[in-house]
Short mmCIF file of C-alpha atoms and ligand atoms in Angstrom, two decimals:
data_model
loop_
_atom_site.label_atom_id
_atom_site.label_comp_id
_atom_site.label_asym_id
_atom_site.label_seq_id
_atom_site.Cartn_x
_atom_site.Cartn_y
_atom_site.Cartn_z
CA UNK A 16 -12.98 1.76 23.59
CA UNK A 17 -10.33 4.15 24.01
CA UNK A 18 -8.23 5.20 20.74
CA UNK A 19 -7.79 3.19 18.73
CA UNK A 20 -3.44 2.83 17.73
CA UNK A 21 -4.34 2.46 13.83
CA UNK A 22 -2.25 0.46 11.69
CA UNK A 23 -1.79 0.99 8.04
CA UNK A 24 0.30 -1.68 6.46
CA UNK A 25 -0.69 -0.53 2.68
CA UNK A 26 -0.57 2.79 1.78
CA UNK A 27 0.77 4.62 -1.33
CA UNK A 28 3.40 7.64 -1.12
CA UNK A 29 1.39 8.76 -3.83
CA UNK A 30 -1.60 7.90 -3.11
CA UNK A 31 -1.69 9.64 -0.02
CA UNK A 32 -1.02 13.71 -1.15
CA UNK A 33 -3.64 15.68 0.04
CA UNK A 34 -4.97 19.25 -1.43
CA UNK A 35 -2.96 20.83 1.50
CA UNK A 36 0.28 18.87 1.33
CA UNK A 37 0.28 19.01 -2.78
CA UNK A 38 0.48 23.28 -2.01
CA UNK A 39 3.18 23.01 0.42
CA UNK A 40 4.87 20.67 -2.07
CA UNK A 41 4.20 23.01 -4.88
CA UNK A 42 5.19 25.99 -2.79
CA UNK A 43 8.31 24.84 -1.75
CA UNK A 44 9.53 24.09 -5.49
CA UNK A 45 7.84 26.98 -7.17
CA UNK A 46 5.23 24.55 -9.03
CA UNK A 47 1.89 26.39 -10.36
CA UNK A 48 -1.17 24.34 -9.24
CA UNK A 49 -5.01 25.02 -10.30
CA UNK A 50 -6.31 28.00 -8.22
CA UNK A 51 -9.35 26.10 -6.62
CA UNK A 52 -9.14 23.62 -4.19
CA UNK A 53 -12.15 21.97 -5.40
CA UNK A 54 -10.29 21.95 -8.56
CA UNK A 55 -7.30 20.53 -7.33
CA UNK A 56 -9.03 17.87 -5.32
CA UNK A 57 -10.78 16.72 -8.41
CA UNK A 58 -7.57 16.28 -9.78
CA UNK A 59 -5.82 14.68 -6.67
CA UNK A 60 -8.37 11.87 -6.22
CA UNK A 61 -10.59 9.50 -8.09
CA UNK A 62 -13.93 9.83 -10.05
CA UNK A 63 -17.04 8.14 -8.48
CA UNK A 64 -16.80 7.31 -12.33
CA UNK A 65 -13.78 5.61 -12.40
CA UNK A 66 -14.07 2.02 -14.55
CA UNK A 67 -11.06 0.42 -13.64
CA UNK A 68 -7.85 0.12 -11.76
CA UNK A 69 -6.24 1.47 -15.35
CA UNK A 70 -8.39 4.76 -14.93
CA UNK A 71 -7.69 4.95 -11.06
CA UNK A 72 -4.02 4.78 -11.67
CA UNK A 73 -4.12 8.21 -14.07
CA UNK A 74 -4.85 9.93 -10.76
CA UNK A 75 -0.85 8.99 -9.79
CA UNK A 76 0.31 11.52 -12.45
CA UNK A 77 -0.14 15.32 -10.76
CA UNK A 78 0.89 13.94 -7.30
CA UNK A 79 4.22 11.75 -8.42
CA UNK A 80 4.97 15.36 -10.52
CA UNK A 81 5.29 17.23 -7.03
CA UNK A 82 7.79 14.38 -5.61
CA UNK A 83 10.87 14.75 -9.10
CA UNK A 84 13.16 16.45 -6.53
CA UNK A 85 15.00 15.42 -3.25
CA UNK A 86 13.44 18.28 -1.18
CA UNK A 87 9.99 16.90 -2.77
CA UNK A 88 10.36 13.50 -1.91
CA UNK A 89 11.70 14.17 1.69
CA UNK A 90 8.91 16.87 2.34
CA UNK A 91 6.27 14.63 0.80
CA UNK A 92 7.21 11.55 3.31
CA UNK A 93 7.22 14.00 6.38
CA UNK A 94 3.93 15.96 5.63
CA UNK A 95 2.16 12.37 4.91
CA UNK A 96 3.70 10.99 8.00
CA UNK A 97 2.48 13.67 9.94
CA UNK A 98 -1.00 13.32 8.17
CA UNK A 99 -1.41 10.03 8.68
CA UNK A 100 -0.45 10.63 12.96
CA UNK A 101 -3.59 13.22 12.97
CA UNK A 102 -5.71 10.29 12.00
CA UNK A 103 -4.78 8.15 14.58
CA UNK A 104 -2.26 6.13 13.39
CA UNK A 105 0.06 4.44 15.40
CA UNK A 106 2.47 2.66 12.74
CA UNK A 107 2.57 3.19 9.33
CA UNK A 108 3.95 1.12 6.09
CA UNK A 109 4.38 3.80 3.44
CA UNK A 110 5.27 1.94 0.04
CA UNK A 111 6.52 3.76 -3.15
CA UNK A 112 8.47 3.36 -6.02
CA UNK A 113 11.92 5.25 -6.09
CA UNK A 114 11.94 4.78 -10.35
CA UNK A 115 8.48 7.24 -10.34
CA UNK A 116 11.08 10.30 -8.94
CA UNK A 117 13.41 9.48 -11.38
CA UNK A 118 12.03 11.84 -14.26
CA UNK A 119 13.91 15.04 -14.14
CA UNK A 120 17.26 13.31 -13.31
CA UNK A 121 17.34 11.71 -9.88
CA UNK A 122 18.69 8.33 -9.32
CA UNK A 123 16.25 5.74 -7.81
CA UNK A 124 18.99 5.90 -4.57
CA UNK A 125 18.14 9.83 -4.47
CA UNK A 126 14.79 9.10 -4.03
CA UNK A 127 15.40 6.37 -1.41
CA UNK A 128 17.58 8.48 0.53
CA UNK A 129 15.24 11.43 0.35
CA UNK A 130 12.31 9.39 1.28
CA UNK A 131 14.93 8.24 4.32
CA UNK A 132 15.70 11.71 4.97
CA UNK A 133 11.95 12.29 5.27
CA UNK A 134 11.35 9.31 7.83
CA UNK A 135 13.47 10.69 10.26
CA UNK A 136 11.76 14.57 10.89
CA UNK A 137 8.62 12.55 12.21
CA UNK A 138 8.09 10.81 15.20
CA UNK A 139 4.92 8.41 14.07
CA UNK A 140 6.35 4.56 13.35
CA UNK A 141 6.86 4.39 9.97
CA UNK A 142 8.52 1.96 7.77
CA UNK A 143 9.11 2.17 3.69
CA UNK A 144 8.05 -0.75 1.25
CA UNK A 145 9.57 0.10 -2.31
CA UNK A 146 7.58 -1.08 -5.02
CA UNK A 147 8.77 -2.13 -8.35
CA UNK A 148 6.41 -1.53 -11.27
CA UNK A 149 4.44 -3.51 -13.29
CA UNK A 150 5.02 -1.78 -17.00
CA UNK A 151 6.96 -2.30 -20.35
CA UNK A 152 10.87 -1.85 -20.76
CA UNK A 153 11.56 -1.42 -17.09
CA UNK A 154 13.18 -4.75 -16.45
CA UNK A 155 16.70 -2.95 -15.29
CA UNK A 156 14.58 -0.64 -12.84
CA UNK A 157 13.40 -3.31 -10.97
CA UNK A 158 16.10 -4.97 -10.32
CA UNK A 159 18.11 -1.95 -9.59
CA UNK A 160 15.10 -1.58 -7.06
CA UNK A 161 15.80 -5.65 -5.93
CA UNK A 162 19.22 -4.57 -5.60
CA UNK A 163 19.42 -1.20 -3.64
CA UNK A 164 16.18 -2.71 -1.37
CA UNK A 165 19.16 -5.47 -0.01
CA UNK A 166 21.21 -2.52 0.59
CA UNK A 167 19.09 -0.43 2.18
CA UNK A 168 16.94 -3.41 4.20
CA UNK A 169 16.62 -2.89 7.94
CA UNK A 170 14.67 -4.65 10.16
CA UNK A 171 12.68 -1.77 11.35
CA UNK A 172 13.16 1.94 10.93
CA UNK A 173 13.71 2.05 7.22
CA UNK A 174 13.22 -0.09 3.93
CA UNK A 175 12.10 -3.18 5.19
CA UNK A 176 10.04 -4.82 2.02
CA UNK A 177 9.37 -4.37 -1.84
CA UNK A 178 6.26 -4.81 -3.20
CA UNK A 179 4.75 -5.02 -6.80
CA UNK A 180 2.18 -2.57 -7.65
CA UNK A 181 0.96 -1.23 -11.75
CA UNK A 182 -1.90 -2.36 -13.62
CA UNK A 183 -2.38 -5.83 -12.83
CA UNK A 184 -4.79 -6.72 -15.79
CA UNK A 185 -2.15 -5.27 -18.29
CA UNK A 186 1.27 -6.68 -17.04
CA UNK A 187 0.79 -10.21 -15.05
CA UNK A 188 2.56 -11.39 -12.07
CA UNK A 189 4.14 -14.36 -13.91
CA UNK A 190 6.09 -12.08 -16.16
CA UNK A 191 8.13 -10.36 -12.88
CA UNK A 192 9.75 -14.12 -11.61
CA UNK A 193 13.10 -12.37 -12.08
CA UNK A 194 13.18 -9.89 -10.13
CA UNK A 195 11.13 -11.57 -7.19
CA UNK A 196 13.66 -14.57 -7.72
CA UNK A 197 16.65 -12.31 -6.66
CA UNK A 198 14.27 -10.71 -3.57
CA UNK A 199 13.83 -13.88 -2.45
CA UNK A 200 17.73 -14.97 -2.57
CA UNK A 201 18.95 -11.97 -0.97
CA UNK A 202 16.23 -12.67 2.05
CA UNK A 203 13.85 -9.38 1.18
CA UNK A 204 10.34 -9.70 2.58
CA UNK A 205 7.86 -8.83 0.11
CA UNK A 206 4.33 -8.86 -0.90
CA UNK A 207 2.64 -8.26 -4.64
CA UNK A 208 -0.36 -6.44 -5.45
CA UNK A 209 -2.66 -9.08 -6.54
CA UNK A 210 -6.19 -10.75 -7.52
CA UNK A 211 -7.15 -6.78 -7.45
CA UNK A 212 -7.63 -6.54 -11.19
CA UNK A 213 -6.63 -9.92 -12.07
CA UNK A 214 -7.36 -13.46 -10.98
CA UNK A 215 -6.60 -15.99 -8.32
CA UNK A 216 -3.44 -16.84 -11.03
CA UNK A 217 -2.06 -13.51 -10.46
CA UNK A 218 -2.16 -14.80 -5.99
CA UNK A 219 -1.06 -18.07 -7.03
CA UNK A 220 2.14 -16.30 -9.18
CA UNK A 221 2.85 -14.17 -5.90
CA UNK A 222 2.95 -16.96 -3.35
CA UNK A 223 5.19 -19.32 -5.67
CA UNK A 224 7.60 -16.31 -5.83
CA UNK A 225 7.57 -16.53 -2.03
CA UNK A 226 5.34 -13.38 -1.09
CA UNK A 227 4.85 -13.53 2.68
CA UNK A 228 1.65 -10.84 2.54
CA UNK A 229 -1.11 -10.23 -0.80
CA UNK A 230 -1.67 -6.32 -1.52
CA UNK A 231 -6.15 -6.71 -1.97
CA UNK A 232 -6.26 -10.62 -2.67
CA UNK A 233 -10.09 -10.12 -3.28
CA UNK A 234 -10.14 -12.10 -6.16
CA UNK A 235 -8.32 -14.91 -4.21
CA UNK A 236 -11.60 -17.21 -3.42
CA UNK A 237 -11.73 -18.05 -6.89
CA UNK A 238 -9.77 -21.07 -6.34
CA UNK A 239 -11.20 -22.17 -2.74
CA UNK A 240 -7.70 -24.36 -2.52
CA UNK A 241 -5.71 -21.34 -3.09
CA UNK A 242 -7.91 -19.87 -0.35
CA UNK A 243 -6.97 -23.08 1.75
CA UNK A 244 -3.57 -22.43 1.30
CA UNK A 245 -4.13 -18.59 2.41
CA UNK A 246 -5.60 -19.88 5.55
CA UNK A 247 -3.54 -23.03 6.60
CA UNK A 248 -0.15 -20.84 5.85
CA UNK A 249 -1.76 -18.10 7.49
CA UNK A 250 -0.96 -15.13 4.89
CA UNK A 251 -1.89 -12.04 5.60
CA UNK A 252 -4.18 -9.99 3.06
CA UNK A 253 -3.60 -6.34 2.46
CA UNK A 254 -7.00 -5.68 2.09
CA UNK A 255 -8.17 -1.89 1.15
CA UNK A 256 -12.06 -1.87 0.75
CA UNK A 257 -12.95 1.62 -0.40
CA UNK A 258 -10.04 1.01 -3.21
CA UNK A 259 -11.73 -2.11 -4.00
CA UNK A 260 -14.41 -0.29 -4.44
CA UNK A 261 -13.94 2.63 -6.55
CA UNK A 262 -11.42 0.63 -8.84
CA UNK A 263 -14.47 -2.17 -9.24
CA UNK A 264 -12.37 -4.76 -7.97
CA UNK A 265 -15.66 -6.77 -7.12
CA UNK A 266 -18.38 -5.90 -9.42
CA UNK A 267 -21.15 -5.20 -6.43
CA UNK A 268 -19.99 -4.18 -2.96
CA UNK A 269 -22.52 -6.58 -2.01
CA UNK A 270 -20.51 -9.42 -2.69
CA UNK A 271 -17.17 -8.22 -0.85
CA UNK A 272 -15.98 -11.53 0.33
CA UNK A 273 -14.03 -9.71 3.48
CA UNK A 274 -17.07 -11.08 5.94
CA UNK A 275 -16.36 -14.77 4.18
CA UNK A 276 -12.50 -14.25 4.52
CA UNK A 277 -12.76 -13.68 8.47
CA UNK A 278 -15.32 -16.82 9.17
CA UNK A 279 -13.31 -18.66 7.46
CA UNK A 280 -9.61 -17.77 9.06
CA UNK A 281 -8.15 -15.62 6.41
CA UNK A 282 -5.63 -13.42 8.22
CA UNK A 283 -7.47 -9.77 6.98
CA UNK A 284 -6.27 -6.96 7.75
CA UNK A 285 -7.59 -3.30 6.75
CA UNK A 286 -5.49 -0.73 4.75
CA UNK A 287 -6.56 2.39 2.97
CA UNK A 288 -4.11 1.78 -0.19
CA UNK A 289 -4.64 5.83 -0.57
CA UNK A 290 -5.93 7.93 1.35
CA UNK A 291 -6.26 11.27 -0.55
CA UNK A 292 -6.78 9.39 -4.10
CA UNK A 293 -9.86 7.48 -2.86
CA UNK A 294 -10.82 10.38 -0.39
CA UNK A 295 -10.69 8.35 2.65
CA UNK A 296 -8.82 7.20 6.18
CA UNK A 297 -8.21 4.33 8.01
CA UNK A 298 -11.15 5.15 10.63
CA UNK A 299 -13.76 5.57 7.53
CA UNK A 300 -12.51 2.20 6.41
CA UNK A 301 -13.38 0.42 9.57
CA UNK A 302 -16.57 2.42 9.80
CA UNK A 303 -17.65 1.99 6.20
CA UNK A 304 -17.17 -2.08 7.24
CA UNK A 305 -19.01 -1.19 10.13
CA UNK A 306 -21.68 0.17 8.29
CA UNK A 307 -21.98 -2.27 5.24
CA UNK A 308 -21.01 -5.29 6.68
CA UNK A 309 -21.97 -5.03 10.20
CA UNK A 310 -18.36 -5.65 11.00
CA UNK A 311 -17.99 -6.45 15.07
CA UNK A 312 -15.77 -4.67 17.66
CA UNK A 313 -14.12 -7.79 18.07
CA UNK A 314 -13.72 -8.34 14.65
CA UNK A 315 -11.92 -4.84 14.40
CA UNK A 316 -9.84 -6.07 16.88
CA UNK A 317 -8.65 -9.14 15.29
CA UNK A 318 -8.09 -7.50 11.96
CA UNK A 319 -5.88 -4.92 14.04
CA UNK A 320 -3.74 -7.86 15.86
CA UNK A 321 -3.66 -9.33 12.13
CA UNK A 322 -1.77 -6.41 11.16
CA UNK A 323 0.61 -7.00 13.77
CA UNK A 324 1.66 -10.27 13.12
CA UNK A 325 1.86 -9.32 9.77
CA UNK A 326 3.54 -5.73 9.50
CA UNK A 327 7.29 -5.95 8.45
CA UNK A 328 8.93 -4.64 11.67
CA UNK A 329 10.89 -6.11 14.52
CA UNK A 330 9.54 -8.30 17.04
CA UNK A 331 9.82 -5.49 20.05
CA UNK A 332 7.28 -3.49 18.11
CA UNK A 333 5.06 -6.13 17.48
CA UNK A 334 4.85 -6.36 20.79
CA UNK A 335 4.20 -3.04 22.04
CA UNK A 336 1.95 -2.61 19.21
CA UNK A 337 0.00 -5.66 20.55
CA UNK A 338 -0.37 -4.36 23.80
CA UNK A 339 -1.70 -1.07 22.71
CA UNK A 340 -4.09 -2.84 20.56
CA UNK A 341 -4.94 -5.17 23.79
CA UNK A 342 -5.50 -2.37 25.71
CA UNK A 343 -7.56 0.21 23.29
CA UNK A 344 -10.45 -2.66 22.94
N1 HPA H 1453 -2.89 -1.41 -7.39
C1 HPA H 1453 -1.79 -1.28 -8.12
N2 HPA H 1453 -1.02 -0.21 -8.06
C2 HPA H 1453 -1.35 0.76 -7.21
C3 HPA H 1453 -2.49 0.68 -6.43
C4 HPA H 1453 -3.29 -0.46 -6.51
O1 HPA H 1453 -4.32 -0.60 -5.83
N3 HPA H 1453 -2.56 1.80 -5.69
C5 HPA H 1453 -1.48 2.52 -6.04
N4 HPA H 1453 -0.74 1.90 -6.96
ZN1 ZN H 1454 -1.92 -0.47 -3.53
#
């Protein structure tokens, strides 16, 4: 095998700053950060304690508080992009949610044109997903998010998706059919976080609001007709196994159904959801599968052509994308 052209179709802005790239964030806007690295790291990723995907999702606070300016966002995107390239990535689907830069008085089309601005002073494939938020009271957010996403939408090169992300057990998918409802009118791809921390409902909810991809869909199998429909409409799942793990999406490893989801034709594909928060990359994924599951070569490979047909990108890239994927196995 030669290098592998990684693909990372699900993976936070947030989730993704590292010790190094919150100090160059904090030095560039004159933030104070804790001394230690150790210190900060602690406070940059997740707890081998953590309970839940409410407890994981504290860890969003310190990094979203280095990304309130424009110069914040716009560094942040470039530094991750350029992060993500030193791990082998060969296309990347950063997702984040302009109303969590909004807090000291930028509009949610600052931070998409920041983020934008950001895109462009790196030269690894990257497209933006913006998410809208599961949470109370921020109805007119995300639609203003529906709304500027049809403005912005390109077909590659830019904002090419939304995506629902928040604690799943505490806000459910069938309470956001409004704003999905206008995504799908205006012709917005999208996928939804979901059966993470909720139930095969919560898939169910996504795929009647016409979500072409599932962010995790662990919890997906079950319903075993949902997970039918999965495989005879051939959606892809955003699946992120170290995540899974640490935010006890499955309560034993053991039982990870991603070994059941391939035999049975479940278009997988492997994401790292965040890289610095759950202190991994998209080469430790693959090898941690390798590892626990006994995951094949050829397996890797048709996860990585899964991600392929499913990334939200043109069909040009898809195809030189394949290729390199043909040719690294
Ligand atoms: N689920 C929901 N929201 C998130 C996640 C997740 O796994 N990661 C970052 N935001
Ligand atoms: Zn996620």
């Amino acid at each position: 095998m030669t290098n592998i052209p990684y693909i990372d179709l699900h993976c936070h802005l947030d989730g993704s700053i590292t010790v190094d790239i919150a100090r160059k964030l904090a030095a560039l806007q004159n933030i104070e950060l804790p001394a230690s690295d150790a210190e900060l790291e602690s406070r940059l990723s997740v707890p081998e304690s953590c309970e839940d995907l409410n407890e994981f999702l504290e860890c969003f606070a310190l990094p979203c508080s280095l990304m309130q300016t424009k110069e914040g966002i716009t560094e942040s995107v470039h530094l991750v992009q350029e992060y993500m390239k030193s791990q082998g990535l060969a296309y990347l689907e950063l997702r984040f949610a302009p109303q969590k830069h909004c807090d000291n008085g930028l509009s949610q089309r600052d931070a998409i044109e920041a983020a934008l601005a950001g895109l462009k002073m790196s030269d690894l494939h990257t497209n933006l997903i913006l998410c809208l938020m599961r949470d109370r009271g921020n109805e007119k957010e995300n639609l203003e998010t529906v709304e500027l996403a049809r403005e912005y939408l390109v077909k590659d090169g830019g904002v090419v998706a939304v995506d629902l992300a928040g604690a799943e057990a505490l806000f459910h998918t069938d309470q956001f059919a409004e704003p999905f409802k206008k995504a799908r009118e205006y012709g917005i791809p999208f996928t939804i976080h979901a059966g993470e921390a909720d139930g095969a409902k919560s898939v169910k909810d996504a795929l009647d609001y016409g979500a072409s991809r599932i962010g995790h869909g662990v919890r997906t199998a079950e319903d075993l007709a949902l997970l039918e429909y999965l495989i005879k409409n051939q959606i892809p799942l955003e699946m992120c196994p170290n995540s899974n793990r640490q935010t006890k999406a499955v309560d034993d490893m053991s039982k990870y159904p991603i070994r059941d989801y391939l035999a049975k034709g479940v278009k997988v594909t492997v994401n790292t959801d965040d890289p610095a928060i759950c202190r991994t990359t998209i080469a430790k994924e693959f090898e941690y599968l390798e590892k626990k599951f006994g995951i094949t070569a050829g397996e890797k490979k048709i996860m990585m052509l899964n991600a392929v047909d499913a990334a939200f990108t043109d069909d040009s890239t898809k195809a030189a994308l394949r290729a390199e994927v043909e040719s690294a196995f």
